[in-house]
XYZ file of C-alpha atoms in Angstrom:
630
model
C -2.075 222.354 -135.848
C -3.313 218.598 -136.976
C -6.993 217.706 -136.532
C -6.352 215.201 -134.070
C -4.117 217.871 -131.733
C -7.170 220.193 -132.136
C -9.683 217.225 -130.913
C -7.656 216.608 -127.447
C -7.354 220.085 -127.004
C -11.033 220.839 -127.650
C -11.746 217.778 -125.247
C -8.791 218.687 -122.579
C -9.987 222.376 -122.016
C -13.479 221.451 -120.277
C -11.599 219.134 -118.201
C -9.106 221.409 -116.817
C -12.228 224.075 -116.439
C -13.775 221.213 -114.602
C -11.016 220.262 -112.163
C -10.042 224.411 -111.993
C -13.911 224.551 -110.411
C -13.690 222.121 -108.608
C -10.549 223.237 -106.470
C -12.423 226.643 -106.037
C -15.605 224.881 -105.306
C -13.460 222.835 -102.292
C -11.163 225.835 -101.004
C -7.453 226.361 -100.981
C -5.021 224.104 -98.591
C -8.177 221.639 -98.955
C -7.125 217.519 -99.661
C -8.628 216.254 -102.577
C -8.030 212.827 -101.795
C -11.080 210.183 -99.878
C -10.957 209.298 -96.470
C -12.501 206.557 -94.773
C -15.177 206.975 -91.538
C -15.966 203.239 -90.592
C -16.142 201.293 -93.992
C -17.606 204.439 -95.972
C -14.862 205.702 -98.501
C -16.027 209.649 -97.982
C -15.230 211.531 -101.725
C -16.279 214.833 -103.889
C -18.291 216.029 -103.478
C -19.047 214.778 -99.559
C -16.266 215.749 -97.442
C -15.198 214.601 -93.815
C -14.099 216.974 -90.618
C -13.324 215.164 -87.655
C -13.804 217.781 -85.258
C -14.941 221.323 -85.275
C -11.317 223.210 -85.616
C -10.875 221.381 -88.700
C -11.872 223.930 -91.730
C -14.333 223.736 -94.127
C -13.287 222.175 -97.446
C -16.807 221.850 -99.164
C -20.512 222.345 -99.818
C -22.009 222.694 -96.217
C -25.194 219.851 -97.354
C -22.539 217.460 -98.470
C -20.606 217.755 -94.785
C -20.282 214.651 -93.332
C -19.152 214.017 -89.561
C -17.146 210.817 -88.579
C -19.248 210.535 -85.332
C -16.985 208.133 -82.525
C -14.798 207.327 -84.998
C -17.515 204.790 -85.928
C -20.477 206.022 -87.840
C -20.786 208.848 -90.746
C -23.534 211.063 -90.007
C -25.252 213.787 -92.588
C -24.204 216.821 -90.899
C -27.025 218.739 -92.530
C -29.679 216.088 -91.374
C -28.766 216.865 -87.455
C -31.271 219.743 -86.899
C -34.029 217.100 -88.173
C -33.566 215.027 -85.227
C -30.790 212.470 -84.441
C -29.169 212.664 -88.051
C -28.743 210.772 -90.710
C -25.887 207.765 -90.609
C -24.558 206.925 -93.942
C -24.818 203.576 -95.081
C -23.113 203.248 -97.737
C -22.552 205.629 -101.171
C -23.154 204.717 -104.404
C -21.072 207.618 -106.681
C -22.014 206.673 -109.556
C -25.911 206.491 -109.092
C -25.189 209.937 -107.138
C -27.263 208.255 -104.231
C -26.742 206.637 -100.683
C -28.436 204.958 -98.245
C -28.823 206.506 -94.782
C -30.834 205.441 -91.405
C -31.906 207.764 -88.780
C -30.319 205.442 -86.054
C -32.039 207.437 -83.162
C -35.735 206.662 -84.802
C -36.622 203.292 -83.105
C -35.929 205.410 -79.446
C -37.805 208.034 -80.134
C -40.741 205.739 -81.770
C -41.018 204.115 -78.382
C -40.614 207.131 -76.102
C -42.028 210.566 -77.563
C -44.206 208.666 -80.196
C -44.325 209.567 -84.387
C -41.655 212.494 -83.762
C -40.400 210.685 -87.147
C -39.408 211.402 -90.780
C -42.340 213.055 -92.648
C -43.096 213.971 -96.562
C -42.137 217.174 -95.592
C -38.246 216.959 -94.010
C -35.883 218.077 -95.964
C -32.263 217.443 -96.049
C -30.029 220.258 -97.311
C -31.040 221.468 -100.840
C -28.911 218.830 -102.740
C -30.617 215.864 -101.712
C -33.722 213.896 -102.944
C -35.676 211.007 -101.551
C -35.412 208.663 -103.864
C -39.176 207.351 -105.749
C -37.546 203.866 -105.399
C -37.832 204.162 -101.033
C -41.636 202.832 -100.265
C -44.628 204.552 -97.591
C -44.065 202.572 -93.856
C -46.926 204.412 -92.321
C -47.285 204.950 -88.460
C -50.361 205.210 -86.584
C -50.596 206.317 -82.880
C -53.949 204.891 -81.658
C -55.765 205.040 -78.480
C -56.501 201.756 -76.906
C -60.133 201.311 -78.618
C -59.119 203.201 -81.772
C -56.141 200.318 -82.088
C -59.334 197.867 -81.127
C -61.168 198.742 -83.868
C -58.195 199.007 -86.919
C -57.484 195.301 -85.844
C -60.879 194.280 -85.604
C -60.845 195.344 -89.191
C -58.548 192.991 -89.806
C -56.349 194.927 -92.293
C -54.009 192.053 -93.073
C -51.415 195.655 -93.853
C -52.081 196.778 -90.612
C -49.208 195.165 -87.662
C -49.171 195.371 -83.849
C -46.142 196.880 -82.601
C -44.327 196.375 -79.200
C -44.162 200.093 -79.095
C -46.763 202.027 -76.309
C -46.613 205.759 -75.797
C -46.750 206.745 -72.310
C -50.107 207.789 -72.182
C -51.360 203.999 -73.005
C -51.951 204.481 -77.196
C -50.087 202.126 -79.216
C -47.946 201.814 -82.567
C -49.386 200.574 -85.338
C -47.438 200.285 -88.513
C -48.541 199.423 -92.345
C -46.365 199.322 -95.562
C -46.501 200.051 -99.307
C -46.926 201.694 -102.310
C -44.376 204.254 -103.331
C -42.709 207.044 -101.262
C -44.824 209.743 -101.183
C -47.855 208.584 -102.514
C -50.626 208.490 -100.040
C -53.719 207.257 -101.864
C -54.618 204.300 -99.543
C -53.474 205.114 -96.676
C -55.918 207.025 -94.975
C -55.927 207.435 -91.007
C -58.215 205.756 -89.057
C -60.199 207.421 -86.517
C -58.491 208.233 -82.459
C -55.394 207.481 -84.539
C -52.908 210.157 -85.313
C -50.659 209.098 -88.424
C -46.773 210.204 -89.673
C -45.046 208.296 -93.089
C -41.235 207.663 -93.025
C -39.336 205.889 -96.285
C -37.802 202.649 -96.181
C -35.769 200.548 -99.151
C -38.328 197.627 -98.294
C -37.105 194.416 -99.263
C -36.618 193.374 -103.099
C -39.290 196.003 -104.248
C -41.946 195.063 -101.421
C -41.943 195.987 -97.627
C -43.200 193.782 -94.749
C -44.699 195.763 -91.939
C -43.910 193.109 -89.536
C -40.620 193.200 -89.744
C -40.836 197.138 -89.021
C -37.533 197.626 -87.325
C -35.517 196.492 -89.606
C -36.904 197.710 -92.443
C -36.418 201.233 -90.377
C -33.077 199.961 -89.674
C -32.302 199.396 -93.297
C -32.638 202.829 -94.706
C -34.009 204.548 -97.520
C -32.689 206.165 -100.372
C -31.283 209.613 -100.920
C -30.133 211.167 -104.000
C -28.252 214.432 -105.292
C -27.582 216.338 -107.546
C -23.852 217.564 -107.832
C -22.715 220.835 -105.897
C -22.465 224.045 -107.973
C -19.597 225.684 -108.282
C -19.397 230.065 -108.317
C -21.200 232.083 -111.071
C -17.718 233.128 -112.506
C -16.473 229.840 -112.769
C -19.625 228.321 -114.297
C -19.837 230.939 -117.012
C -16.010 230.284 -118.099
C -16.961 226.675 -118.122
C -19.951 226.968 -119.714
C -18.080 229.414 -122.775
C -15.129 227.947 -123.329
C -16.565 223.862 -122.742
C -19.631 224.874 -125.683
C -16.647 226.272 -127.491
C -14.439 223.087 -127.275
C -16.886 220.559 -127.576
C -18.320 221.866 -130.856
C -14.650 222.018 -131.928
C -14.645 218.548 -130.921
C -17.518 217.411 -132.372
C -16.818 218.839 -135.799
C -13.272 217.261 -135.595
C -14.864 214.068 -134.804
C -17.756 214.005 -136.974
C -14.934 214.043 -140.010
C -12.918 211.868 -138.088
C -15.955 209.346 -138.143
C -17.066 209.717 -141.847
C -13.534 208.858 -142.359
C -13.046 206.075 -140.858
C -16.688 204.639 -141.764
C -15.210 204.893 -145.313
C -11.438 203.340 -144.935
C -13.344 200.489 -142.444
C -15.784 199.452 -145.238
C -12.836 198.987 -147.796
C -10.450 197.627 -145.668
C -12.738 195.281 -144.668
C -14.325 194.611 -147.730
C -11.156 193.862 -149.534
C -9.373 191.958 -146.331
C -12.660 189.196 -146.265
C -12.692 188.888 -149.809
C -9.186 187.521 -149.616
C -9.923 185.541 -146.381
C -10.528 181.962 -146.773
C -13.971 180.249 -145.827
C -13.450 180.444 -142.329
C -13.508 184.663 -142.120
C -16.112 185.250 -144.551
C -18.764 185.370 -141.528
C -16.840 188.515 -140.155
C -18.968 190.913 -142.221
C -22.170 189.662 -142.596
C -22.495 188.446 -139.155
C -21.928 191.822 -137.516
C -25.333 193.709 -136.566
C -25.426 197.192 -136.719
C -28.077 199.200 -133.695
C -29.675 196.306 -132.432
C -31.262 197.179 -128.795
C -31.146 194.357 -126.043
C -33.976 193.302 -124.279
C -34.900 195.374 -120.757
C -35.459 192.843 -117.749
C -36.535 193.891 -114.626
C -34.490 193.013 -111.022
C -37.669 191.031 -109.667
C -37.885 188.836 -112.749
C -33.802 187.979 -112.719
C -34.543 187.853 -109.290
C -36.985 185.116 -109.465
C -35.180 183.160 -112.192
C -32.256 182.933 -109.892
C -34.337 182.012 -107.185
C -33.088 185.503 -105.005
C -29.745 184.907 -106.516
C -28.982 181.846 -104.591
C -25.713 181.209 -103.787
C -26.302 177.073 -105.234
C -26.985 179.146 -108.538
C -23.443 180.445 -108.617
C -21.598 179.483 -111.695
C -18.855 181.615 -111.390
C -17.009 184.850 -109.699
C -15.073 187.078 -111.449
C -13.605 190.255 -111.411
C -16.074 192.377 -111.902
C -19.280 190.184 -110.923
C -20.880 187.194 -109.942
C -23.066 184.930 -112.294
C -25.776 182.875 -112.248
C -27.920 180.161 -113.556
C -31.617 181.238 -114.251
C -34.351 180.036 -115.475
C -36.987 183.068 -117.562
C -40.714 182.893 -117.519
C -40.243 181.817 -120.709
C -38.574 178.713 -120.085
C -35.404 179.549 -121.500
C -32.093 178.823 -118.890
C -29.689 182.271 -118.996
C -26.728 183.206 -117.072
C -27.243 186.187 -115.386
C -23.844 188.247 -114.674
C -24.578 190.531 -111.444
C -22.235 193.629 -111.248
C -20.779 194.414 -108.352
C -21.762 197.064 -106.115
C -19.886 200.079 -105.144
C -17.610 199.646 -107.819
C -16.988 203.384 -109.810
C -16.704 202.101 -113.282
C -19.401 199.445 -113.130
C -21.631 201.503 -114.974
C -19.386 202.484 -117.725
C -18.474 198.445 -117.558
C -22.401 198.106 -117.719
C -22.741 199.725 -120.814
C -19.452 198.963 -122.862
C -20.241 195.737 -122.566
C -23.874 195.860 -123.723
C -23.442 198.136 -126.489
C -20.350 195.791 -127.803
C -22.348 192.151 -127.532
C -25.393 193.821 -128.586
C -24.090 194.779 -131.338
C -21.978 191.562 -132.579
C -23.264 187.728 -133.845
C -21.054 184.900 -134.130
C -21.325 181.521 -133.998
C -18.706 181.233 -131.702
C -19.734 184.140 -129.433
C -21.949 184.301 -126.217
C -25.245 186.056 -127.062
C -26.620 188.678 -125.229
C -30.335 188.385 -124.540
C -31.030 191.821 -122.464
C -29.874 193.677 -119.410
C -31.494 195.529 -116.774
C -32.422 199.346 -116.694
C -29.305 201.959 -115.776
C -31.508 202.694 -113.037
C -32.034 199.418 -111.686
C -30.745 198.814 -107.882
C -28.521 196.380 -109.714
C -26.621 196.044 -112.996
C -27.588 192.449 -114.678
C -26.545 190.935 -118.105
C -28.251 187.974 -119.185
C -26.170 185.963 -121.753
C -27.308 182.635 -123.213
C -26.537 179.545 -120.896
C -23.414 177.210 -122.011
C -23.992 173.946 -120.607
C -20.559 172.405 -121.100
C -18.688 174.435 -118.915
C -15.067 176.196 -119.206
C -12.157 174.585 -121.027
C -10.393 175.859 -117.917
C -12.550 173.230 -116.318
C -12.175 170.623 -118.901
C -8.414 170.917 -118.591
C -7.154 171.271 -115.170
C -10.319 172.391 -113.242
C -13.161 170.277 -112.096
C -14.083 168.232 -114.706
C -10.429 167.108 -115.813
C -11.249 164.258 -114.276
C -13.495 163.025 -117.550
C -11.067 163.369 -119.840
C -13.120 164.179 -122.748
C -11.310 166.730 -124.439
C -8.945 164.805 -127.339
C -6.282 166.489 -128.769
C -8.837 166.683 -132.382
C -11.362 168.432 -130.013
C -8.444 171.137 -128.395
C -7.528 171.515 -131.923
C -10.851 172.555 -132.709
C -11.303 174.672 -130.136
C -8.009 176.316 -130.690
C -9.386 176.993 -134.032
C -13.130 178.436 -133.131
C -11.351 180.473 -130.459
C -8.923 182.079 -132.813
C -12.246 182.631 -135.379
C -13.700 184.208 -132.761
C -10.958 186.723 -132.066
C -10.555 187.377 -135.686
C -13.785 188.117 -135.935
C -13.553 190.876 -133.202
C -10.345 192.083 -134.720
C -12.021 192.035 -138.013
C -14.812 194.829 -136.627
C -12.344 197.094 -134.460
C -12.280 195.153 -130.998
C -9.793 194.103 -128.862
C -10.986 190.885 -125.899
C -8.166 192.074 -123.957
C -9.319 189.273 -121.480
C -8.808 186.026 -123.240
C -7.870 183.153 -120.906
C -9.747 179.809 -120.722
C -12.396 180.608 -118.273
C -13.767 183.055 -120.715
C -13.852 179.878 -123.303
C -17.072 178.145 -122.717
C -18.277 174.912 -124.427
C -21.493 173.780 -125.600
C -22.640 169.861 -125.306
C -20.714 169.445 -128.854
C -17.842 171.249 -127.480
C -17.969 174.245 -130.005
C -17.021 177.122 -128.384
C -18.340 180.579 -126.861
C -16.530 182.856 -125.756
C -17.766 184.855 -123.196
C -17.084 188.281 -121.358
C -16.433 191.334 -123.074
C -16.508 193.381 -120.372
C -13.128 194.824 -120.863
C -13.166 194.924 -124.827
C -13.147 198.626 -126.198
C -13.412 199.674 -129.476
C -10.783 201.002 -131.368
C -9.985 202.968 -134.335
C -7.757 201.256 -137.391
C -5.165 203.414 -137.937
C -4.381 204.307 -133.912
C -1.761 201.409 -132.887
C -2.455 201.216 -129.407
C -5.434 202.265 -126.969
C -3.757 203.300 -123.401
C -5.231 202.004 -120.504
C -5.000 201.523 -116.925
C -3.949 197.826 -115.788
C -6.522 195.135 -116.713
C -6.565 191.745 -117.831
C -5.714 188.365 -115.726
C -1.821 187.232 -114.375
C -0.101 184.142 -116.128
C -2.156 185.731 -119.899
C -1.150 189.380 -120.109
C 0.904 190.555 -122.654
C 4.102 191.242 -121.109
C 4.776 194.686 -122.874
C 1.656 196.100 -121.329
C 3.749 195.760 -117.843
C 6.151 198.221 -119.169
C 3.785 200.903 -121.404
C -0.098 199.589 -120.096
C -1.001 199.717 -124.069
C -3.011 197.133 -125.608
C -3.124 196.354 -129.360
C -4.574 193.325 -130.802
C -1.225 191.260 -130.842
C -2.022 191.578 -126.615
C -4.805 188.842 -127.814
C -2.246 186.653 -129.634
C 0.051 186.607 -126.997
C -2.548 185.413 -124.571
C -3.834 183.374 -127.210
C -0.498 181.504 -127.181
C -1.302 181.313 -123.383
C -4.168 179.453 -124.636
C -2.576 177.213 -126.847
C 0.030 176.042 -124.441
C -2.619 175.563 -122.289
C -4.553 172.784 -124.459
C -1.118 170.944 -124.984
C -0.488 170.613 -121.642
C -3.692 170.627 -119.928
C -1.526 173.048 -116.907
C -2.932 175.730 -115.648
C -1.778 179.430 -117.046
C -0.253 180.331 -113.130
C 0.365 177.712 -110.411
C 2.648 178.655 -107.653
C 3.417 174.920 -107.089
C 5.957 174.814 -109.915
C 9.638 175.629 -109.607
C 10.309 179.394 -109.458
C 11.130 179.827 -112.797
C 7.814 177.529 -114.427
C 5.042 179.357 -112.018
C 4.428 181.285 -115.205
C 3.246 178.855 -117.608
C 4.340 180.870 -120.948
C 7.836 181.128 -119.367
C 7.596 177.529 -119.142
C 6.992 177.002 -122.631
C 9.275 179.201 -124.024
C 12.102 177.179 -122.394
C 10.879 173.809 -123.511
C 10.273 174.675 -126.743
C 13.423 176.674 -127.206
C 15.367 173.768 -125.903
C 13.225 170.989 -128.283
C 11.472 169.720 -125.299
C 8.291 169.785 -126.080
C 7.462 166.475 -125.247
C 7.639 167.174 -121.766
C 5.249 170.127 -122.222
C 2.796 167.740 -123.593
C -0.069 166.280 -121.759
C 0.757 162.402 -121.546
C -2.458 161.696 -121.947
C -2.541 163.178 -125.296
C -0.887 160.293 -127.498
C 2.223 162.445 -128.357
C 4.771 159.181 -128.026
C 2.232 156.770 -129.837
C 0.530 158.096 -132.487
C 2.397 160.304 -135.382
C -0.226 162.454 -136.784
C -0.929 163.813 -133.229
C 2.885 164.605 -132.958
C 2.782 166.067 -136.152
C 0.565 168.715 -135.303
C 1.493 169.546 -131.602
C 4.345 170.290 -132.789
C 3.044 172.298 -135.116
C 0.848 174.015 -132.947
C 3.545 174.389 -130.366
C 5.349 176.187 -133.437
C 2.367 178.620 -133.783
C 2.071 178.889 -129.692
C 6.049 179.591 -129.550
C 5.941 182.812 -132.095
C 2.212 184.574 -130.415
C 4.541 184.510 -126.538
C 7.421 186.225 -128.731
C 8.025 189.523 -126.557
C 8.257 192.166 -129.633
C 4.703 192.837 -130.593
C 5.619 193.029 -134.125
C 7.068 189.696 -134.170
C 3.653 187.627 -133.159
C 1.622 186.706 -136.100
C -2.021 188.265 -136.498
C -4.812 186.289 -134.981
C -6.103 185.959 -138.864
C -2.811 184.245 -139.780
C -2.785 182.195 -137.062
C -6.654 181.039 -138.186
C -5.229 180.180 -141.605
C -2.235 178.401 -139.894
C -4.211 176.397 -137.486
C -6.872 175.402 -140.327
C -4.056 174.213 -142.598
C -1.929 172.252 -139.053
C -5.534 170.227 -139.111
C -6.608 169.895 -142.544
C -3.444 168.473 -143.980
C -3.204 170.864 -147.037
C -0.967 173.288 -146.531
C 1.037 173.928 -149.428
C 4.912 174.877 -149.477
C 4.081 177.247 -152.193
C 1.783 179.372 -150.331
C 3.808 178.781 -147.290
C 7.306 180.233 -148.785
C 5.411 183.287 -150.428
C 4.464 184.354 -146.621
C 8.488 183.611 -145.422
C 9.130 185.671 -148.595
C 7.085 188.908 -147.425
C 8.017 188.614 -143.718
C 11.820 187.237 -142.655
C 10.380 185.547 -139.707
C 7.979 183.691 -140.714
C 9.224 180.240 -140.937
C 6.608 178.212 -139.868
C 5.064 175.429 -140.954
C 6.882 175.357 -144.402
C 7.118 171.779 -145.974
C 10.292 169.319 -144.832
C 11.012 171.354 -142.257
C 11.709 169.801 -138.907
C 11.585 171.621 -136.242
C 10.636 175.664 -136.905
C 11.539 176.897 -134.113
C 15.661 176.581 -134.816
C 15.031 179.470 -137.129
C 13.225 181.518 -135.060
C 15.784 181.089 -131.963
C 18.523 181.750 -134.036
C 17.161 184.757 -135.244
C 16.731 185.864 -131.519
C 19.368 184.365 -129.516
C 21.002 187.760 -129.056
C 17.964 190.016 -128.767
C 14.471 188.542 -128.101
C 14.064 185.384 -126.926
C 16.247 185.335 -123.692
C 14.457 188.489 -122.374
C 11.770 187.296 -123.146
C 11.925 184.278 -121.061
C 13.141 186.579 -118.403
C 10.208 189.572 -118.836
C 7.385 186.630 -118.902
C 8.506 185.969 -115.340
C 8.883 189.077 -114.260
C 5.097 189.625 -115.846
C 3.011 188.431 -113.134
């Protein structure tokens, strides 16, 4: 059997263990699938029963009741007291937040019958050391007298009594558990509950809804039986050491073809790529912020601080202790890949230097409440905004500035081609702008890396409607021509200033690179062209839109193997705005590749030979797949 058929087996084997314990581990006739109880989705390894005849289909500590139809409750928290509603779940930080709704009732009547260092809930579940001390004192009229004639600016009145005339008094702080501090005080009886607190600190005054709020639990993942842990245990050391050997080779290997390939491919590159190499840092470890001081720079993430929302978080514009202004990306919560996102996406830009690249400054901590990037601030905006968004209005991108940003962005690409990454997200909001308009592009959250000699890397659906690469609608695998194609997006884009999607167009236009196909293929380009743009009046400009329309027309071609590489179309673009391309050096590349007609000297319009070639076979689906690609 081939190496590589030995590495998936090695790495499919633990798997199938894995799943094989956990259907033992949940019982037979048991559904695997979540259910809902209010707006908590309810998933392995918690389980729901609606009512008592329902079997049991999982660990008992990890039961969870669907109480009115309403609100999840902790079944193994209801012997404590009232029980503990769920909040919400976090799966991937194995934790979740969870009240004990029946607390505030039994403060006021029974007095300090409340959570205590020493409750337990099931045997899988930790209080989290993030929850903070909200300490409870029940104090006879003069003991309460004296406390506040302390004047312990911790210590808060309550509208609580207990029936025999003491009252509630309630102080906050420090971290769960710890109790240095808070020492009783004397005719006062004293209990300690967790709470979340508020943004790392906890007001006593506002005791009932920090009570209200929750605290933090966290567990650690159900075991399955002795047998099955054993056979997973044998046969997973087994196939991940066959694994790792296969990979380890598989590694050296490709260290060794990468460095040649590489080192021969930029020695032949012109000016432009000779950056790739050199410019690519190797380990590198971004700086660790802290929530409070993103926090503070974002002034509690105000909402006038947004600068954007995408699809997998929110950012906004900060300001560090250190003066300098960031953009701080906030991951969404609740979201079960966020911290695989998380960490892709720092170990990529940490990793990579560019000129025309966002740069990463630092991140918060895995365990942070929240997952925060902090990129460098582009003060420009989008060319999404510059060319049909909010600032369209100014008109200040030329056609000799789009060209130049056509150019950076395609640099950029190649560069992440050139090192083994694929954007797989390009589109014009991830093309930001500095005050010179030279361009950064931004978000690599959904880049991966990938190896030279695989040809695709399968994937589940990703990537923005109106740029992805119609093929990936058919077999959801990305290559790096899936950048060229919605580089071409790109390109069409900065002729015609239109956005990639707008459902105000006919049917048969909504798609943008549907649109351009047609006009193009029918030598209409001029009325793809932004009027603004000088297309009728000045030559030059002509000259290389349609050039560039040329280059646009063959990344959108449907067959993969028909778009040019992002590195050609660097070389191509350099040569549409320096002037100097040479017929020679243009007819050697028609030579090696049939279809490659573009741009050679005295020709008029390239595109005739690359529709003729495709009348029968490509383009016409094409057309038809880009609008079927939304």
């Amino acid at each position: 059997m081939a190496p590589s058929c030995w590495f998936f087996w090695a790495l499919w084997l633990p798997m199938m263990l894995a799943v094989a314990a956990a259907k033992e581990q949940q019982g037979e006739g048991c559904s695997d699938s979540a259910k809902r109880c209010s707006n908590v989705t309810i998933s392995h390894p918690f389980w729901l029963r609606h009512n008592e005849l329902e079997r049991a289909c999982g660990v008992p500590d990890f039961e969870v009741t669907c109480f009115h139809n309403t609100t999840p409750v902790l079944r193994s928290s209801v012997p404590i007291g009232y029980g503990l509603s769920i909040i919400d779940i976090d799966y991937g930080q194995r934790s979740l937040r969870v009240a004990d709704a029946g607390k505030l009732e039994l403060l006021s009547n029974d007095c300090l019958p409340v959570w205590n260092t020493s409750a337990k809930v099931g045997a899988s579940f930790m209080i989290a050391p993030d929850n903070l001390n909200l300490v409870l004192y029940r104090c006879t009229e003069a003991a309460s007298a004296v406390a506040v004639a302390r004047r312990d600016r911790e210590l808060v009145r309550t509208r609580m009594k207990c029936g025999d005339g003491s009252e509630v008094l309630v102080r906050a702080g420090g971290r769960y558990g710890e109790t240095g501090g808070y020492g009783g005080y004397e005719g006062c009886d004293a209990a300690v509950t967790p709470v979340l607190g508020a943004h790392g600190k906890a007001n006593a005054s506002d005791y009932e809804r920090l009570i209200n709020y929750g605290f933090l639990l966290t567990w650690k993942p159900p075991r399955g039986s002795k047998k099955t842990t054993r056979m997973f245990i044998i046969f997973g050391s087994l196939g991940g050491l066959a694994a790792l050997t296969v990979f380890v080779f598989y590694l050296l290997h490709q260290r060794k073809r990468k460095r040649a390939v590489a080192s021969d491919e930029l020695m032949r590159s012109g000016s432009s790529m000779t950056s790739y190499s050199k410019d690519l840092e190797l380990g590198g470890s971004p700086h660790i912020f802290t929530f409070e001081e993103l926090e503070v720079a974002t002034d509690g993430f105000s909402a006038s601080r947004e600068l954007g929302d995408g699809g997998f978080g929110t950012v906004y514009k900060g300001k560090l202790k250190d003066g300098r202004v960031v953009a701080v990306k906030r991951l969404y919560k609740n979201n079960y890949r966020r911290v695989e996102q998380f960490l892709n996406e720092v170990d990529i830009l940490s990793r990579l230097l560019h000129q025309n690249l966002v740069i990463l400054y630092g991140c918060t901590s895995r365990m942070s409440r929240d997952l925060l990037l902090v990129y460098e601030f582009i003060a420009n905006g989008t060319v999404a905004d510059h060319l049909h968004g909010s600032r369209s209005a100014e008109r200040g991108l030329t056609w000799p500035l789009r060209l130049n940003i056509a150019i950076e962005t395609a640099e950029a690409l190649a560069y992440l081609h050139a090192v083994e990454i694929i954007h797989r997200d390009v589109k014009t909001t991830n093309i930001l702008l500095d005050n010179s308009f030279h361009v950064k592009v931004a978000d690599f959250g959904l880049s991966r890396l990938f190896p030279l000699e695989v040809t695709h890397v399968s994937t589940v659906p990703q990537g923005t409607p109106g740029y992805v690469d119609p093929v990936y609608h058919q077999c959801y695998k990305l290559t790096d021509k899936s950048d060229v194609y919605s580089f071409g997006v790109v390109l069409v884009e900065l002729i015609s200033s239109k956005p990639a999607v707008d459902m105000s167009r006919s049917h048969s236009e909504i798609n943008l690179a549907n649109m351009a196909l047609n006009r193009i293929q029918n030598h209409e380009v001029v009325q793809l062209v932004d009027p603004e743009l000088g297309y009728d009046t000045d030559p030059e400009t002509k000259r290389t839109i349609d050039r560039v329309a040329e280059v646009a027309f063959q990344c959108l071609q449907m067959e993969r193997d028909l778009r040019p590489s992002i590195k050609e179309v660097v070389e191509i673009l350099t040569c549409v705005r320096d002037g100097d391309c040479r017929a020679k050096s243009m007819k050697k590349k028609a030579s090696q590749k049939e279809d490659a007609h573009l741009l050679t000297e005295g020709l008029q319009f390239s595109p005739d030979t690359v529709i003729h070639r495709f009348d029968s076979r490509s383009t016409n689906h094409s057309v038809a797949s880009n609008a079927s690609g939304l």
